[in-house]
């Protein structure tokens, strides 16, 4: 039986601006074709084509891989992105983020969290109680890597997402990323929406809430987007947390519950 695994990573830029990125963790036999598919994706990017694409393959010791279960998936429908941001703020507060910090984080992604207001390549790391930014580099941020679905589980999840009307590679990849993030010790919540101007859906993920999609978190045509990881700083040294996010290999081989979409209802919590 083949056991060698490869971390495949792609990132693409146009005139120095982040365009696209992706990370996979796959068997050696499919690493080449996966790398080609990621490069093709960068070439066909709706905001591109990219003028610089980096793709790297790195062998990973299979004995270090943790097998985990994906979080539950919920979808909230909102009237527009303003209601979406109210919903996100409320879900972040439920997860343990201070209300004013949640509001600040939403504004930060809306304006562009990189130096000078651009889009970051990775995520903001934010103290959930003080709002302090903890990432070492405000353009790169923290890039979660070395995570994927197991090869056996991938078709099953694809079938389940298809049946739920969610057959988009973005949903699958974001679910995997959020799954890894939610298993990090001291992680309070994740906030995300895409920098793709045409993709307005985003999510709040939290250890008890799961992966909670929100149908609109920005107006169509807006090129801003990003991720914020809210952390409880007392739980674990930040260097260890970042090492887990960026380097610990994780494969998902089981699904959480996939709930049908519901209309978001504002409440006073
Ligand atoms: P995407 O969902 O791919 O459109 O990504 C939205 C934003 O999330 C990007 O602009 C980055 O700031 C951030 N991001 C993308 N991939 C990662 C990753 N692997 N780790 C951390 N942040 C990421």
CSV table of C-alpha atoms and ligand atoms in Angstrom, one decimal:
chain,number,residue,atom,x,y,z
A,1,UNK,CA,0.0,0.0,0.0
A,2,UNK,CA,1.3,3.5,-0.9
A,3,UNK,CA,1.8,5.6,2.2
A,4,UNK,CA,3.9,8.6,1.0
A,5,UNK,CA,1.9,11.9,1.3
A,6,UNK,CA,2.7,15.3,-0.2
A,7,UNK,CA,1.6,18.7,0.9
A,8,UNK,CA,0.8,20.6,-2.4
A,9,UNK,CA,0.5,24.4,-2.1
A,10,UNK,CA,-0.2,27.0,-4.7
A,11,UNK,CA,-0.3,30.7,-4.5
A,12,UNK,CA,-0.8,33.2,-7.3
A,13,UNK,CA,-0.4,36.9,-7.6
A,14,UNK,CA,-1.1,39.6,-10.2
A,15,UNK,CA,1.2,42.6,-10.0
A,16,UNK,CA,2.1,41.6,-6.5
A,17,UNK,CA,-1.5,41.4,-5.4
A,18,UNK,CA,-2.8,38.1,-3.9
A,19,UNK,CA,-5.1,36.4,-6.4
A,20,UNK,CA,-5.6,32.8,-5.3
A,21,UNK,CA,-4.1,30.1,-3.1
A,22,UNK,CA,-4.9,26.5,-2.3
A,23,UNK,CA,-3.5,23.7,-0.2
A,24,UNK,CA,-3.9,19.9,-0.5
A,25,UNK,CA,-2.5,16.9,1.3
A,26,UNK,CA,-2.5,13.9,-1.1
A,27,UNK,CA,-0.9,10.6,-1.9
A,28,UNK,CA,2.3,10.7,-4.0
A,29,UNK,CA,0.5,9.0,-6.9
A,30,UNK,CA,-1.9,12.0,-7.3
A,31,UNK,CA,0.4,14.8,-6.2
A,32,UNK,CA,1.5,15.7,-9.8
A,33,UNK,CA,-2.1,15.9,-11.2
A,34,UNK,CA,-3.3,17.8,-8.2
A,35,UNK,CA,-0.4,20.4,-8.7
A,36,UNK,CA,-1.4,20.8,-12.3
A,37,UNK,CA,-5.0,21.3,-11.5
A,38,UNK,CA,-4.1,24.0,-8.9
A,39,UNK,CA,-1.9,25.8,-11.4
A,40,UNK,CA,-4.7,25.6,-14.0
A,41,UNK,CA,-7.1,27.1,-11.5
A,42,UNK,CA,-4.7,30.1,-11.0
A,43,UNK,CA,-4.4,30.5,-14.8
A,44,UNK,CA,-8.2,30.6,-15.1
A,45,UNK,CA,-8.9,32.8,-12.1
A,46,UNK,CA,-11.8,35.2,-12.7
A,47,UNK,CA,-9.6,38.1,-11.6
A,48,UNK,CA,-6.6,36.9,-13.5
A,49,UNK,CA,-4.8,35.3,-15.2
A,50,UNK,CA,-2.0,35.4,-12.6
A,51,UNK,CA,1.4,36.8,-13.6
A,52,UNK,CA,3.2,34.8,-10.9
A,53,UNK,CA,2.3,31.3,-9.7
A,54,UNK,CA,4.2,29.4,-7.0
A,55,UNK,CA,3.4,25.7,-6.6
A,56,UNK,CA,5.4,23.6,-4.1
A,57,UNK,CA,5.3,19.9,-3.2
A,58,UNK,CA,6.7,18.7,0.1
A,59,UNK,CA,6.7,15.1,1.5
A,60,UNK,CA,5.0,14.6,4.8
A,61,UNK,CA,5.6,11.7,7.2
A,62,UNK,CA,2.3,9.7,7.2
A,63,UNK,CA,2.9,8.7,10.9
A,64,UNK,CA,2.4,12.4,11.9
A,65,UNK,CA,-1.1,12.7,10.3
A,66,UNK,CA,-4.1,13.2,12.6
A,67,UNK,CA,-7.5,11.9,11.3
A,68,UNK,CA,-10.4,14.1,12.3
A,69,UNK,CA,-14.1,14.7,11.8
A,70,UNK,CA,-15.4,17.8,9.9
A,71,UNK,CA,-17.6,20.3,11.8
A,72,UNK,CA,-21.4,20.5,11.4
A,73,UNK,CA,-22.5,22.7,8.5
A,74,UNK,CA,-25.3,25.3,8.8
A,75,UNK,CA,-26.4,27.8,6.3
A,76,UNK,CA,-28.1,31.1,7.2
A,77,UNK,CA,-29.9,33.1,4.4
A,78,UNK,CA,-29.8,36.8,4.8
A,79,UNK,CA,-31.5,39.7,2.9
A,80,UNK,CA,-28.3,41.5,2.1
A,81,UNK,CA,-24.6,41.8,3.2
A,82,UNK,CA,-25.5,44.3,6.0
A,83,UNK,CA,-27.8,41.7,7.6
A,84,UNK,CA,-25.1,39.2,6.9
A,85,UNK,CA,-22.6,41.2,8.9
A,86,UNK,CA,-25.1,41.6,11.8
A,87,UNK,CA,-25.5,37.8,11.8
A,88,UNK,CA,-21.7,37.3,11.7
A,89,UNK,CA,-21.3,39.7,14.6
A,90,UNK,CA,-23.9,37.9,16.6
A,91,UNK,CA,-22.4,34.4,15.9
A,92,UNK,CA,-19.0,35.7,16.9
A,93,UNK,CA,-20.3,37.0,20.2
A,94,UNK,CA,-22.0,33.7,20.8
A,95,UNK,CA,-18.7,32.0,20.3
A,96,UNK,CA,-16.9,34.2,22.9
A,97,UNK,CA,-15.6,37.1,20.9
A,98,UNK,CA,-16.2,40.5,22.6
A,99,UNK,CA,-18.9,42.4,20.8
A,100,UNK,CA,-16.8,45.5,19.9
A,101,UNK,CA,-13.9,43.3,18.8
A,102,UNK,CA,-16.2,41.4,16.5
A,103,UNK,CA,-17.5,44.7,15.0
A,104,UNK,CA,-13.9,45.9,14.5
A,105,UNK,CA,-12.9,42.6,12.8
A,106,UNK,CA,-15.8,42.9,10.3
A,107,UNK,CA,-14.7,46.4,9.5
A,108,UNK,CA,-11.1,45.3,9.1
A,109,UNK,CA,-11.9,42.7,6.5
A,110,UNK,CA,-14.3,45.1,4.8
A,111,UNK,CA,-11.5,47.7,4.4
A,112,UNK,CA,-8.6,45.2,3.6
A,113,UNK,CA,-6.6,43.8,6.5
A,114,UNK,CA,-3.1,44.0,4.8
A,115,UNK,CA,-0.8,47.0,5.2
A,116,UNK,CA,-2.2,49.8,3.0
A,117,UNK,CA,-5.7,48.2,2.8
A,118,UNK,CA,-5.0,45.3,0.5
A,119,UNK,CA,-5.9,41.6,0.8
A,120,UNK,CA,-3.8,39.4,2.9
A,121,UNK,CA,-2.4,36.1,1.7
A,122,UNK,CA,-3.3,34.4,5.0
A,123,UNK,CA,-5.3,35.2,8.1
A,124,UNK,CA,-5.3,37.8,10.8
A,125,UNK,CA,-4.7,36.3,14.3
A,126,UNK,CA,-6.7,38.3,16.8
A,127,UNK,CA,-7.0,38.2,20.6
A,128,UNK,CA,-10.7,37.6,21.1
A,129,UNK,CA,-10.8,39.8,24.2
A,130,UNK,CA,-8.5,42.7,23.4
A,131,UNK,CA,-8.6,42.9,19.6
A,132,UNK,CA,-4.8,42.9,19.4
A,133,UNK,CA,-3.4,41.6,16.2
A,134,UNK,CA,-0.9,38.8,16.8
A,135,UNK,CA,0.3,37.7,13.4
A,136,UNK,CA,4.0,38.4,12.7
A,137,UNK,CA,3.5,39.8,9.2
A,138,UNK,CA,0.3,41.8,8.3
A,139,UNK,CA,0.5,41.0,4.6
A,140,UNK,CA,1.2,37.3,4.8
A,141,UNK,CA,-0.8,36.5,7.9
A,142,UNK,CA,-1.1,32.9,9.1
A,143,UNK,CA,-1.6,30.4,6.2
A,144,UNK,CA,-3.3,27.2,7.2
A,145,UNK,CA,-1.8,24.3,5.3
A,146,UNK,CA,-1.3,20.5,5.2
A,147,UNK,CA,-5.0,19.6,5.5
A,148,UNK,CA,-7.3,17.7,3.2
A,149,UNK,CA,-10.1,15.0,2.9
A,150,UNK,CA,-8.9,11.4,2.9
A,151,UNK,CA,-9.0,10.0,-0.6
A,152,UNK,CA,-11.7,7.5,0.4
A,153,UNK,CA,-13.9,10.1,2.1
A,154,UNK,CA,-13.7,12.8,-0.7
A,155,UNK,CA,-16.3,11.2,-3.0
A,156,UNK,CA,-18.7,10.7,-0.1
A,157,UNK,CA,-18.5,14.3,1.0
A,158,UNK,CA,-18.9,15.5,-2.6
A,159,UNK,CA,-22.1,13.4,-2.9
A,160,UNK,CA,-23.5,14.8,0.4
A,161,UNK,CA,-22.7,18.4,-0.5
A,162,UNK,CA,-24.1,17.9,-4.0
A,163,UNK,CA,-27.4,16.6,-2.5
A,164,UNK,CA,-27.5,19.7,-0.2
A,165,UNK,CA,-27.0,22.0,-3.2
A,166,UNK,CA,-23.5,22.9,-2.1
A,167,UNK,CA,-21.4,21.3,-4.9
A,168,UNK,CA,-18.8,24.1,-5.1
A,169,UNK,CA,-15.1,23.5,-4.5
A,170,UNK,CA,-15.0,26.6,-2.4
A,171,UNK,CA,-17.5,25.0,0.1
A,172,UNK,CA,-15.5,21.8,0.4
A,173,UNK,CA,-12.1,23.6,0.8
A,174,UNK,CA,-13.4,26.2,3.3
A,175,UNK,CA,-15.0,23.3,5.3
A,176,UNK,CA,-11.7,21.5,5.5
A,177,UNK,CA,-9.8,24.7,6.4
A,178,UNK,CA,-12.3,25.6,9.1
A,179,UNK,CA,-12.2,22.0,10.3
A,180,UNK,CA,-8.5,22.2,11.0
A,181,UNK,CA,-8.8,25.7,12.5
A,182,UNK,CA,-11.5,24.6,14.9
A,183,UNK,CA,-9.3,21.8,16.3
A,184,UNK,CA,-6.6,24.3,17.4
A,185,UNK,CA,-6.4,24.6,21.2
A,186,UNK,CA,-7.5,28.1,22.3
A,187,UNK,CA,-9.3,28.9,19.0
A,188,UNK,CA,-12.5,30.9,19.8
A,189,UNK,CA,-13.9,31.5,16.3
A,190,UNK,CA,-13.1,32.1,12.6
A,191,UNK,CA,-14.6,34.8,10.4
A,192,UNK,CA,-14.2,34.5,6.6
A,193,UNK,CA,-15.3,35.9,3.3
A,194,UNK,CA,-13.7,35.6,-0.1
A,195,UNK,CA,-11.7,38.3,-1.9
A,196,UNK,CA,-13.3,37.1,-5.2
A,197,UNK,CA,-15.6,40.0,-6.2
A,198,UNK,CA,-18.2,37.6,-7.5
A,199,UNK,CA,-18.4,35.3,-4.4
A,200,UNK,CA,-20.3,37.0,-1.5
A,201,UNK,CA,-21.0,34.1,0.8
A,202,UNK,CA,-18.9,33.8,3.9
A,203,UNK,CA,-18.9,32.1,7.3
A,204,UNK,CA,-18.3,32.1,11.0
A,205,UNK,CA,-16.9,28.9,12.4
A,206,UNK,CA,-16.8,28.1,16.1
A,207,UNK,CA,-16.1,25.0,18.2
A,208,UNK,CA,-19.7,24.6,19.3
A,209,UNK,CA,-21.5,26.4,16.4
A,210,UNK,CA,-19.7,24.5,13.7
A,211,UNK,CA,-19.2,25.9,10.2
A,212,UNK,CA,-22.0,28.5,9.8
A,213,UNK,CA,-22.4,29.8,6.3
A,214,UNK,CA,-23.9,33.2,5.7
A,215,UNK,CA,-25.4,33.8,2.3
A,216,UNK,CA,-23.9,37.4,1.9
A,217,UNK,CA,-21.2,39.1,3.8
A,218,UNK,CA,-20.2,41.7,1.2
A,219,UNK,CA,-21.7,43.5,-1.8
A,220,UNK,CA,-21.2,41.9,-5.2
A,221,UNK,CA,-18.2,43.4,-6.9
A,222,UNK,CA,-16.3,44.1,-3.7
A,223,UNK,CA,-12.6,42.9,-4.0
A,224,UNK,CA,-12.0,42.8,-0.3
A,225,UNK,CA,-12.0,39.6,1.8
A,226,UNK,CA,-10.0,37.6,4.2
A,227,UNK,CA,-10.0,35.6,7.4
A,228,UNK,CA,-9.7,36.3,11.1
A,229,UNK,CA,-8.8,33.7,13.7
A,230,UNK,CA,-9.9,34.8,17.1
A,231,UNK,CA,-7.9,33.2,19.9
A,232,UNK,CA,-7.8,32.9,23.6
A,233,UNK,CA,-4.2,33.8,24.3
A,234,UNK,CA,-4.0,32.2,27.7
A,235,UNK,CA,-4.5,28.6,26.3
A,236,UNK,CA,-1.3,28.0,24.3
A,237,UNK,CA,1.9,29.8,23.3
A,238,UNK,CA,1.1,31.6,20.0
A,239,UNK,CA,4.1,30.1,18.3
A,240,UNK,CA,2.8,26.6,19.0
A,241,UNK,CA,-0.7,27.6,17.7
A,242,UNK,CA,0.8,29.0,14.5
A,243,UNK,CA,2.9,25.8,14.1
A,244,UNK,CA,-0.2,23.6,14.4
A,245,UNK,CA,-2.1,25.7,11.8
A,246,UNK,CA,0.7,25.9,9.3
A,247,UNK,CA,2.5,22.6,9.7
A,248,UNK,CA,0.5,19.9,11.5
A,249,UNK,CA,-0.8,17.4,8.9
A,250,UNK,CA,-4.6,16.7,9.2
A,251,UNK,CA,-6.9,14.5,7.1
A,252,UNK,CA,-10.7,14.4,7.5
A,253,UNK,CA,-12.4,11.1,7.1
A,254,UNK,CA,-15.9,11.8,8.6
A,255,UNK,CA,-18.6,14.4,8.1
A,256,UNK,CA,-20.6,16.4,10.6
A,257,UNK,CA,-24.3,17.1,10.2
A,258,UNK,CA,-25.3,19.0,7.1
A,259,UNK,CA,-28.4,21.1,7.9
A,260,UNK,CA,-30.8,22.6,5.3
A,261,UNK,CA,-30.6,26.4,4.9
A,262,UNK,CA,-32.7,28.6,7.3
A,263,UNK,CA,-33.5,32.3,7.2
A,264,UNK,CA,-31.4,34.3,9.7
A,265,UNK,CA,-33.5,36.0,12.4
A,266,UNK,CA,-31.9,38.9,14.3
A,267,UNK,CA,-32.0,38.5,18.0
A,268,UNK,CA,-30.8,40.6,20.9
A,269,UNK,CA,-28.1,38.2,22.3
B,1,LIG,P1,-10.7,32.5,-0.4
B,1,LIG,O1,-11.7,31.9,0.4
B,1,LIG,O2,-9.7,31.5,-1.0
B,1,LIG,O3,-11.2,33.5,-1.4
B,1,LIG,O4,-9.8,33.2,0.7
B,1,LIG,C1,-10.2,34.4,1.3
B,1,LIG,C2,-9.1,35.0,2.1
B,1,LIG,O5,-8.8,34.0,3.2
B,1,LIG,C3,-7.8,35.2,1.4
B,1,LIG,O6,-7.8,36.5,0.9
B,1,LIG,C4,-6.8,35.1,2.5
B,1,LIG,O7,-6.7,36.3,3.2
B,1,LIG,C5,-7.4,34.1,3.4
B,1,LIG,N1,-6.9,32.7,3.2
B,1,LIG,C6,-7.0,32.0,2.1
B,1,LIG,N2,-6.4,30.8,2.2
B,1,LIG,C7,-6.0,30.7,3.5
B,1,LIG,C8,-5.3,29.8,4.2
B,1,LIG,N3,-4.9,28.6,3.7
B,1,LIG,N4,-4.9,30.1,5.5
B,1,LIG,C9,-5.3,31.3,6.0
B,1,LIG,N5,-5.9,32.2,5.4
B,1,LIG,C10,-6.3,32.0,4.1
